[in-house]
PDB file of C-alpha atoms in Angstrom:
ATOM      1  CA  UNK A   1       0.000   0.000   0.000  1.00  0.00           C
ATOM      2  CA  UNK A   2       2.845   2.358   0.767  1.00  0.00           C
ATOM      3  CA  UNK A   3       3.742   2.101  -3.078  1.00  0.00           C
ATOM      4  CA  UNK A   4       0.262   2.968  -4.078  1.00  0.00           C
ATOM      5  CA  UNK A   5       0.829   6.494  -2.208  1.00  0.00           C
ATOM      6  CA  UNK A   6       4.202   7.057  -3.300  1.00  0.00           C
ATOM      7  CA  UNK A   7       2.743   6.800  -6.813  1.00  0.00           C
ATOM      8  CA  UNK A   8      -0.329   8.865  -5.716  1.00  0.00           C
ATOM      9  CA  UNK A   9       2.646  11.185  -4.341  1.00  0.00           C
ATOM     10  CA  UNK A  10       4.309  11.421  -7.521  1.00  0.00           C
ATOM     11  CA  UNK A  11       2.110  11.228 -10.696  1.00  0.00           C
ATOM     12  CA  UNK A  12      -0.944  13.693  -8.673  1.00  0.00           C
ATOM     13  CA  UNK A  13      -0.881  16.402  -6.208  1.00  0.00           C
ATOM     14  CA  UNK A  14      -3.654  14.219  -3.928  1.00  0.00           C
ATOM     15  CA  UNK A  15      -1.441  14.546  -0.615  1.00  0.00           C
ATOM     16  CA  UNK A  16       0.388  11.546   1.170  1.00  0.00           C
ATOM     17  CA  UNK A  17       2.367  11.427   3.628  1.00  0.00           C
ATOM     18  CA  UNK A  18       6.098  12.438   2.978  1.00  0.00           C
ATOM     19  CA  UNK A  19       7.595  10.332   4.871  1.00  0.00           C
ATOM     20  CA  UNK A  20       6.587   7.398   2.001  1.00  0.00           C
ATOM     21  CA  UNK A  21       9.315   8.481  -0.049  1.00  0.00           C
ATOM     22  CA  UNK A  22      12.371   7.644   2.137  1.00  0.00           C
ATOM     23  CA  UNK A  23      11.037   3.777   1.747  1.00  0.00           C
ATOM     24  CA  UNK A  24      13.547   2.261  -0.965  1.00  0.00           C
ATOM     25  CA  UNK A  25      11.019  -0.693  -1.512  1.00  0.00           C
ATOM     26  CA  UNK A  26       8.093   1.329  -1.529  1.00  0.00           C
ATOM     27  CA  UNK A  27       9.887   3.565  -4.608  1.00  0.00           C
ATOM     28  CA  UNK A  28      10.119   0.291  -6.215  1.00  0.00           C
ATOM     29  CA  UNK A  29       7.208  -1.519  -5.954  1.00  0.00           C
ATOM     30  CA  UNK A  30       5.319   2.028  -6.711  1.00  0.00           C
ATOM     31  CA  UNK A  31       5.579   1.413 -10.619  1.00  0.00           C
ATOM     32  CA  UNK A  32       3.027  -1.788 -10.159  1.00  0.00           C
ATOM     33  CA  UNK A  33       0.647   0.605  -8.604  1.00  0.00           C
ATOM     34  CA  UNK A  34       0.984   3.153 -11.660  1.00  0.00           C
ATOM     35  CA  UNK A  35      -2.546   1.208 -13.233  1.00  0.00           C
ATOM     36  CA  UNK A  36      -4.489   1.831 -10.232  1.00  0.00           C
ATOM     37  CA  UNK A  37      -3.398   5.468  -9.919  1.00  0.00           C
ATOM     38  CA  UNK A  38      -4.711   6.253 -13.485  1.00  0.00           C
ATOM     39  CA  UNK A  39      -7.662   4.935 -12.275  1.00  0.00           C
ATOM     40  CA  UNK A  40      -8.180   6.897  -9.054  1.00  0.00           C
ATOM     41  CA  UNK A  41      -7.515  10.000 -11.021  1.00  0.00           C
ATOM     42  CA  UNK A  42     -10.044   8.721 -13.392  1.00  0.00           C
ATOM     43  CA  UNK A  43     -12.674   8.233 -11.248  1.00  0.00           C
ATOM     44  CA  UNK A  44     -12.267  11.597  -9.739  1.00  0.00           C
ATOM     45  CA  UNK A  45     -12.383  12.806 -13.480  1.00  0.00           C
ATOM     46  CA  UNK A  46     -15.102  11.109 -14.588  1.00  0.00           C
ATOM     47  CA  UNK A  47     -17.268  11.896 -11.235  1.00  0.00           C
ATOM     48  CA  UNK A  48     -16.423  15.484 -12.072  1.00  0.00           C
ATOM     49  CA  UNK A  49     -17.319  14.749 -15.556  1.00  0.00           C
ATOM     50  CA  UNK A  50     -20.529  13.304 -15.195  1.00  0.00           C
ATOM     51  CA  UNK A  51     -21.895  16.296 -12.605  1.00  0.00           C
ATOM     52  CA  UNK A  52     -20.982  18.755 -15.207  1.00  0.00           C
ATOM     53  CA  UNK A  53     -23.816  20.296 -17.405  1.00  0.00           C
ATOM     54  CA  UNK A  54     -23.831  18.433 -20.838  1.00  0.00           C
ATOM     55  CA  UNK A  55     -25.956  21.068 -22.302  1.00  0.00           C
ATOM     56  CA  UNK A  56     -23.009  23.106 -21.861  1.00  0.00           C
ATOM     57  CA  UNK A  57     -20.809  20.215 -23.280  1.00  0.00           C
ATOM     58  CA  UNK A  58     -17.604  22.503 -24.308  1.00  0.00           C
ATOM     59  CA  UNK A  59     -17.583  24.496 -20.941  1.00  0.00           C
ATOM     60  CA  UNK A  60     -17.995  21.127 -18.996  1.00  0.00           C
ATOM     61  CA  UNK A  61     -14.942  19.815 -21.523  1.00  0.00           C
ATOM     62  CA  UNK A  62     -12.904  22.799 -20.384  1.00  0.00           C
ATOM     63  CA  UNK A  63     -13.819  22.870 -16.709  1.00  0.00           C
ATOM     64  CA  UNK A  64     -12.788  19.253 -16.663  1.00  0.00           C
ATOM     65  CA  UNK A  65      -9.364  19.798 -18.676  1.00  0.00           C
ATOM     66  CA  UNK A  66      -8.672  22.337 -15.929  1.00  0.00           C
ATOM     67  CA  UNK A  67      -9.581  20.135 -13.453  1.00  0.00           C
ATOM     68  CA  UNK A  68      -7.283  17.316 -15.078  1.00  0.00           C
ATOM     69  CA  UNK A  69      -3.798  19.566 -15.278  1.00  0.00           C
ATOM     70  CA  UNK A  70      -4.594  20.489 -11.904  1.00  0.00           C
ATOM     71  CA  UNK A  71      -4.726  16.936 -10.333  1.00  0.00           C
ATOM     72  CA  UNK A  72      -1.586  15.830 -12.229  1.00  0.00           C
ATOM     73  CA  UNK A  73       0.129  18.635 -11.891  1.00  0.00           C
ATOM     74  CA  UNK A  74       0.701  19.105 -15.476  1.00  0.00           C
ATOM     75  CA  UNK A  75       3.899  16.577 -14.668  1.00  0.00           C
ATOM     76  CA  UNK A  76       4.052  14.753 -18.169  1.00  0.00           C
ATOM     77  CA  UNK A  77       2.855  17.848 -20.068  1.00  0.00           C
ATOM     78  CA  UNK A  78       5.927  19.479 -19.023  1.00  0.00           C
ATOM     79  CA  UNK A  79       7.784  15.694 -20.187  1.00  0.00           C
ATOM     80  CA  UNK A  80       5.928  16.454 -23.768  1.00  0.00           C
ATOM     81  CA  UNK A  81       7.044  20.117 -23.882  1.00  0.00           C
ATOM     82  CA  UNK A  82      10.664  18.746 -23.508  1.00  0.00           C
ATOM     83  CA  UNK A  83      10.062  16.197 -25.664  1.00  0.00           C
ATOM     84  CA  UNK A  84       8.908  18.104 -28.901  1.00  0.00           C
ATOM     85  CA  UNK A  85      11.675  20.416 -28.229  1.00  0.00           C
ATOM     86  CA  UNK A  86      14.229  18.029 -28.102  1.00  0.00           C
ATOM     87  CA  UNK A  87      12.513  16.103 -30.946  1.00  0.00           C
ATOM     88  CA  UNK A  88      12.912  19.242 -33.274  1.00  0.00           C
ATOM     89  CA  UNK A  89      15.793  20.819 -32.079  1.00  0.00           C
ATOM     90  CA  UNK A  90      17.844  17.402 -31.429  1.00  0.00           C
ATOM     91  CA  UNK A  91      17.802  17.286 -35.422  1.00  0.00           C
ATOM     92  CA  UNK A  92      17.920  13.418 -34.903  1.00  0.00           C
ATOM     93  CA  UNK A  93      21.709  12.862 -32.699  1.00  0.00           C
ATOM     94  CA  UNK A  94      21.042  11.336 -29.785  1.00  0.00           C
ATOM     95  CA  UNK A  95      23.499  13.404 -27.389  1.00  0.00           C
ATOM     96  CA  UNK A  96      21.745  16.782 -28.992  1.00  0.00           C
ATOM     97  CA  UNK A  97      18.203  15.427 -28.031  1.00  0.00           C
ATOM     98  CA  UNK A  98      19.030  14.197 -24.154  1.00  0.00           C
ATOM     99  CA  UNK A  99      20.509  17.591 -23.642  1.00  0.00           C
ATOM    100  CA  UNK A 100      18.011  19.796 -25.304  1.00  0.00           C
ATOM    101  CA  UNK A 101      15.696  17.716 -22.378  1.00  0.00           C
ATOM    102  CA  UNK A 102      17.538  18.812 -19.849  1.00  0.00           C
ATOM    103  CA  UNK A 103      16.963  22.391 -20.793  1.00  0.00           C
ATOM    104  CA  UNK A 104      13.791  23.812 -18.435  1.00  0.00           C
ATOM    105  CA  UNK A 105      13.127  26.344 -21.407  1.00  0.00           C
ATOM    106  CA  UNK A 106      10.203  25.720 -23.339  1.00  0.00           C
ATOM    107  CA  UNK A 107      10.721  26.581 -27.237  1.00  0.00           C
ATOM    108  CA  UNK A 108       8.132  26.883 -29.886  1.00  0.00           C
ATOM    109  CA  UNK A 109       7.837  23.113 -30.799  1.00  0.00           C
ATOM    110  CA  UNK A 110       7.168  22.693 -27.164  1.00  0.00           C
ATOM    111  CA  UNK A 111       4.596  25.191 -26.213  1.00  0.00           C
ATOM    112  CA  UNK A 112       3.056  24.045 -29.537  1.00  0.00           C
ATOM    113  CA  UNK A 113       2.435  20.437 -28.801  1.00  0.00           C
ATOM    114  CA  UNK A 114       1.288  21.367 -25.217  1.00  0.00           C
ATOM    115  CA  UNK A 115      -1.554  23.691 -26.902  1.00  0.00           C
ATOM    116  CA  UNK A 116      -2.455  21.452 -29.666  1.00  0.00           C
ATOM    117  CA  UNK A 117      -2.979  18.533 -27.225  1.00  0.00           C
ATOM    118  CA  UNK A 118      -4.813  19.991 -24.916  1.00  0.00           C
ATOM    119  CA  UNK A 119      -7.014  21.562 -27.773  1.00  0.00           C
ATOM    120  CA  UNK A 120      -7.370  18.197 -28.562  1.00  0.00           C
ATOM    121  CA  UNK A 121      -7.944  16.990 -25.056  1.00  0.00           C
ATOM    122  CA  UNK A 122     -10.831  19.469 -24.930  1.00  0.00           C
ATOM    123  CA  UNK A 123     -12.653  18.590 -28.074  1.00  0.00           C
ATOM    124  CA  UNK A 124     -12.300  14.925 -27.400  1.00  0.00           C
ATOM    125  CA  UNK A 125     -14.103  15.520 -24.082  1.00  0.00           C
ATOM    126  CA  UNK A 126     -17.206  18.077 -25.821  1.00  0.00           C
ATOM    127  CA  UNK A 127     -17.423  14.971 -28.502  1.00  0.00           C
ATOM    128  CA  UNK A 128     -17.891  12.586 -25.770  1.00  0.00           C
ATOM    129  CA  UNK A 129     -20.926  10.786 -26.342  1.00  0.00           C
ATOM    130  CA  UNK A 130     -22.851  10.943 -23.303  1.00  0.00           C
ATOM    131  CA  UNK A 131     -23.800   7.615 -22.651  1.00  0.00           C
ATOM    132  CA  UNK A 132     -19.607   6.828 -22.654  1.00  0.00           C
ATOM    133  CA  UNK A 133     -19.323   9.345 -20.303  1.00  0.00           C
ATOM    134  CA  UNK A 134     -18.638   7.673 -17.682  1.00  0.00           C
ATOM    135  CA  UNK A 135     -15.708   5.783 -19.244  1.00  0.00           C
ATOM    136  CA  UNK A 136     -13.314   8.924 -19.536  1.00  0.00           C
ATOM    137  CA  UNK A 137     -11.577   7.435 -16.425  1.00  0.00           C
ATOM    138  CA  UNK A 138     -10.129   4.783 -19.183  1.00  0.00           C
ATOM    139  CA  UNK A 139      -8.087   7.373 -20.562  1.00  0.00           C
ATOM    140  CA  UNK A 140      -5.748   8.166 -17.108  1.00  0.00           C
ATOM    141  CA  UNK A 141      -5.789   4.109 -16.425  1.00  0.00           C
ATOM    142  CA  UNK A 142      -4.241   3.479 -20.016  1.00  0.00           C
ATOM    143  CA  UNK A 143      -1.821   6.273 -19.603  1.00  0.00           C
ATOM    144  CA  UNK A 144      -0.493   5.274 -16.126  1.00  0.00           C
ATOM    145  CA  UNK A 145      -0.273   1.522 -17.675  1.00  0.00           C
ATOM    146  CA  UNK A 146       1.974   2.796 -20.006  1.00  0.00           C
ATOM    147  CA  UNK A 147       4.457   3.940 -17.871  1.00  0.00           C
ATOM    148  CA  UNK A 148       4.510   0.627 -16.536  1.00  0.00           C
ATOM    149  CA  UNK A 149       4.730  -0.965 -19.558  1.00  0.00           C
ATOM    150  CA  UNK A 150       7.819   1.174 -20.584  1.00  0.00           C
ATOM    151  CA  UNK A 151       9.642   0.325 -17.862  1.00  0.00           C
ATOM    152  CA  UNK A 152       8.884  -3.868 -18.127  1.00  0.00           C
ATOM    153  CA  UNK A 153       9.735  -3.392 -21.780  1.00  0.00           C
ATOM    154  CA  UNK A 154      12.125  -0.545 -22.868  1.00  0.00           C
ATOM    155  CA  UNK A 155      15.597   0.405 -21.509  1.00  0.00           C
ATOM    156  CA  UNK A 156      15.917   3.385 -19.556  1.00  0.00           C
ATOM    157  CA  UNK A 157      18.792   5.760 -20.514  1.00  0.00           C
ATOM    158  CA  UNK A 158      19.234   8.827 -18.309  1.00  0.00           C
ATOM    159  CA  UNK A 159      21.455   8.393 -15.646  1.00  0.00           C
ATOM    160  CA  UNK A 160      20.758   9.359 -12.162  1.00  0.00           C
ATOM    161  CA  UNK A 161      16.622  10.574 -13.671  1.00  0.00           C
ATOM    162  CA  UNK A 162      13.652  10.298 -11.691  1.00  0.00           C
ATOM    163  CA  UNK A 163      13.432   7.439 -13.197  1.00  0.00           C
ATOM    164  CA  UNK A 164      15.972   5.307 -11.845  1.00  0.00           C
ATOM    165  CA  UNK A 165      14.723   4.079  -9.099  1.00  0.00           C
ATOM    166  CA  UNK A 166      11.798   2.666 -10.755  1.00  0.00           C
ATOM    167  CA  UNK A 167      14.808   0.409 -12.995  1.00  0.00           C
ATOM    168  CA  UNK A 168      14.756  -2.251 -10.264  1.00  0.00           C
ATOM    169  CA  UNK A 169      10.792  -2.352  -9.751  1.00  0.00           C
ATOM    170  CA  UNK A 170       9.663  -6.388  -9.360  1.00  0.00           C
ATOM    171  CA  UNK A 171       8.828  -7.641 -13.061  1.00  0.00           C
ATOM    172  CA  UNK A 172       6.156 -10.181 -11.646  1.00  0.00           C
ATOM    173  CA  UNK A 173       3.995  -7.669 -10.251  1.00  0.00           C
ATOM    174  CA  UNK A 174       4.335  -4.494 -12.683  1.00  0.00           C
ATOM    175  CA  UNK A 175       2.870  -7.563 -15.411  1.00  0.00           C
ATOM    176  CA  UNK A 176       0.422  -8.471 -12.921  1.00  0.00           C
ATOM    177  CA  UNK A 177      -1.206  -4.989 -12.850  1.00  0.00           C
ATOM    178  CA  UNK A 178      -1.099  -4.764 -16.475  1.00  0.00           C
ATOM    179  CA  UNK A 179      -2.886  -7.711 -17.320  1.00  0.00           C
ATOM    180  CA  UNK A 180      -5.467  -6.404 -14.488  1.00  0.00           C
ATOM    181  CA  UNK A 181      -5.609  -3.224 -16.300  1.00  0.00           C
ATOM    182  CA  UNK A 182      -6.314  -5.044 -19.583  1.00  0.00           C
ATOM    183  CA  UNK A 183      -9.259  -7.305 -18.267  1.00  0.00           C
ATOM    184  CA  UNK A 184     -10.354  -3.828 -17.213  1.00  0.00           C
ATOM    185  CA  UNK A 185     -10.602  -2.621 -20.665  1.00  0.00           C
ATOM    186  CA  UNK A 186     -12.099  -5.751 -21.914  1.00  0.00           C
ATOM    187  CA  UNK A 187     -14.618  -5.785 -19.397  1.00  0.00           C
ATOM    188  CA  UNK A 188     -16.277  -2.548 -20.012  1.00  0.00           C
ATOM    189  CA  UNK A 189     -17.001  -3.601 -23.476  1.00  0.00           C
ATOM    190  CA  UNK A 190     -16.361  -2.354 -27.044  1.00  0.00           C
ATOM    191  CA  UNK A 191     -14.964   1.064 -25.982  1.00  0.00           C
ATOM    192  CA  UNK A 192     -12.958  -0.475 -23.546  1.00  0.00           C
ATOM    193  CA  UNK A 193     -11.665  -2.424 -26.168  1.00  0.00           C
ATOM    194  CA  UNK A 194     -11.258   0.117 -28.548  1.00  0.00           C
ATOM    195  CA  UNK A 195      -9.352   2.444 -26.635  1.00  0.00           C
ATOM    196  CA  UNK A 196      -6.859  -0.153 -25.500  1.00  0.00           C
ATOM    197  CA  UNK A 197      -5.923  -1.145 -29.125  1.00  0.00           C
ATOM    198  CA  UNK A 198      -5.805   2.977 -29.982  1.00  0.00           C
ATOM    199  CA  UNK A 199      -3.215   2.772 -26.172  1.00  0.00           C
ATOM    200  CA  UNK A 200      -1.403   0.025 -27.602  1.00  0.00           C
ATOM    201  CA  UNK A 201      -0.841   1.532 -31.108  1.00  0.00           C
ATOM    202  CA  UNK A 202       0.486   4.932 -29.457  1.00  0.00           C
ATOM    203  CA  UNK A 203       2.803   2.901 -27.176  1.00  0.00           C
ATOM    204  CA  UNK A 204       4.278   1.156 -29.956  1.00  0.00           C
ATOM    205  CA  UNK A 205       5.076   4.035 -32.177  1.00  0.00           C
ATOM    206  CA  UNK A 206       6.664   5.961 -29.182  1.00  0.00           C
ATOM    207  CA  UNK A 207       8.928   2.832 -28.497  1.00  0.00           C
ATOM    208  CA  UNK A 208       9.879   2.303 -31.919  1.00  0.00           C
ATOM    209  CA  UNK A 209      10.594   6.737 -31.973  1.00  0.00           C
ATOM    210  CA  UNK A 210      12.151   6.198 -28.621  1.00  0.00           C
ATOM    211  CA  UNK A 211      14.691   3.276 -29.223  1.00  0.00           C
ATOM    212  CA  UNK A 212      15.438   4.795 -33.164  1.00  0.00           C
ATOM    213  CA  UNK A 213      16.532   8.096 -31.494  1.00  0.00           C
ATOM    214  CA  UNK A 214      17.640   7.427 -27.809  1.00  0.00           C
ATOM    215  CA  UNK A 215      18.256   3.933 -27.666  1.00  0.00           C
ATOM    216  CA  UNK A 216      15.919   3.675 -24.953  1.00  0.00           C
ATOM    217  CA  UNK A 217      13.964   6.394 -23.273  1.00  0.00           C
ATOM    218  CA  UNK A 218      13.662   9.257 -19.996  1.00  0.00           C
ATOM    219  CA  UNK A 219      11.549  10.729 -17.938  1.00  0.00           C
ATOM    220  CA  UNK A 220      10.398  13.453 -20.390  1.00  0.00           C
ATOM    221  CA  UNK A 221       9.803  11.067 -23.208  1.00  0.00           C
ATOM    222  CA  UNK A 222       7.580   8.811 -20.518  1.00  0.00           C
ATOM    223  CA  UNK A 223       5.616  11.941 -20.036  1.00  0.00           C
ATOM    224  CA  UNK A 224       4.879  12.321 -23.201  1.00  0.00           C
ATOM    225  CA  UNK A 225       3.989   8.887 -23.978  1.00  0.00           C
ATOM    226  CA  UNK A 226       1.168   9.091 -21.098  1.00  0.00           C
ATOM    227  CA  UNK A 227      -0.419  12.486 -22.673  1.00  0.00           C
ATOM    228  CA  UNK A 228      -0.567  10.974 -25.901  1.00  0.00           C
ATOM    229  CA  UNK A 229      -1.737   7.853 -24.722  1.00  0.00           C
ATOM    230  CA  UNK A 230      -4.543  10.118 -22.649  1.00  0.00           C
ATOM    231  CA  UNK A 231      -5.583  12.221 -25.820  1.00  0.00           C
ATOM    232  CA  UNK A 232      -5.667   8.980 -28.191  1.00  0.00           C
TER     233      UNK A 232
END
């Protein structure tokens, strides 16, 4: 349980205790909870969601965008702005595009992908059908799963990141919550379905970017694998 807070800690601003992050283990074994983090935050979400006027369906969209960079933080938004940046600027050498990352400045390839995703973000939500409503919490559960899944399944490269000390995080049960997160999907039907296949697609193409480029990938390129993941 202590790793489900330090990820609660680390991916949201929903307060735990501090004193969860001087636990080595609990850093660790906080990567398995990742899946059932997306889905607290998407439960908040979608309660938000759902109490929202949908008469007023782009207002309600933009009050619960707000409401969505707020509870994360805007933590892998800032890993996209970084990203595009270094993307653009790293003008495909590796060394170029890890220290373009590094840089806190935001250029105009990254303030541009942060707008055009959240504009995108925000029309998804207004296009919502209402009777899927209630299964906007999919999007955070598929985008916290695919953190996991990056770590189970792609090398990370940046020494000494804040990624590191997820490197070591048990195998067994980081697969365990991913198959959980898939019978998830599965079980709330044909949209379920759907949007793991469009999760799975995105995840592959930013491995196969990742690994071309970096050989592997960071904390900024992790953040912006989980807000693409969340607008597909």
């Amino acid at each position: 349980m202590r790793g489900l807070l330090v990820a609660l800690g680390f991916l949201t601003r929903i307060p735990v205790p501090v004193r969860v992050f001087d636990d080595a283990r609990a850093q660790r074994t906080s990567l398995a909870w990742y899946p059932m983090a997306g889905l607290i935050v998407g439960a908040l979400l979608t309660g938000l969601f759902l109490l929202l006027p949908r008469e007023h369906a782009l207002l309600s969209a933009a009050l619960t965008l707000i409401a969505w960079v707020a509870l994360t933080g805007g933590l892998h938004l800032d890993g996209l702005a970084d990203s595009a940046d270094a993307w653009v600027g790293g003008f495909g050498d590796r060394a170029r595009t890890l220290a373009i990352m590094k840089d806190p400045r935001s250029g105009p390839a990254g303030v541009t992908a942060i707008v055009s995703l959240l504009l995108l973000k925000c029309a998804a939500l207004a296009s919502l059908p209402v009777g899927n409503a209630w299964l906007l919490w999919l999007s955070p559960l598929l985008a916290r799963s695919a953190l996991t899944a990056a770590f189970v399944v792609t090398p990370y490269v940046r020494s000494g990141g804040l990624g590191s000390a997820l490197k070591d995080a048990p195998r067994g049960a980081c697969v365990l919550a991913l198959l959980g997160a898939v019978a998830i999907c599965i079980a709330s039907g044909l949209p379920g379905v759907c949007a793991l296949g469009v999760a799975l697609v995105v995840f592959a193409l930013w491995r196969r970017a990742c690994l071309r480029r970096l050989g592997g990938f960071t904390g900024d390129t992790a953040g912006a694998l989980a807000e693409m993941v969340e607008a597909g």
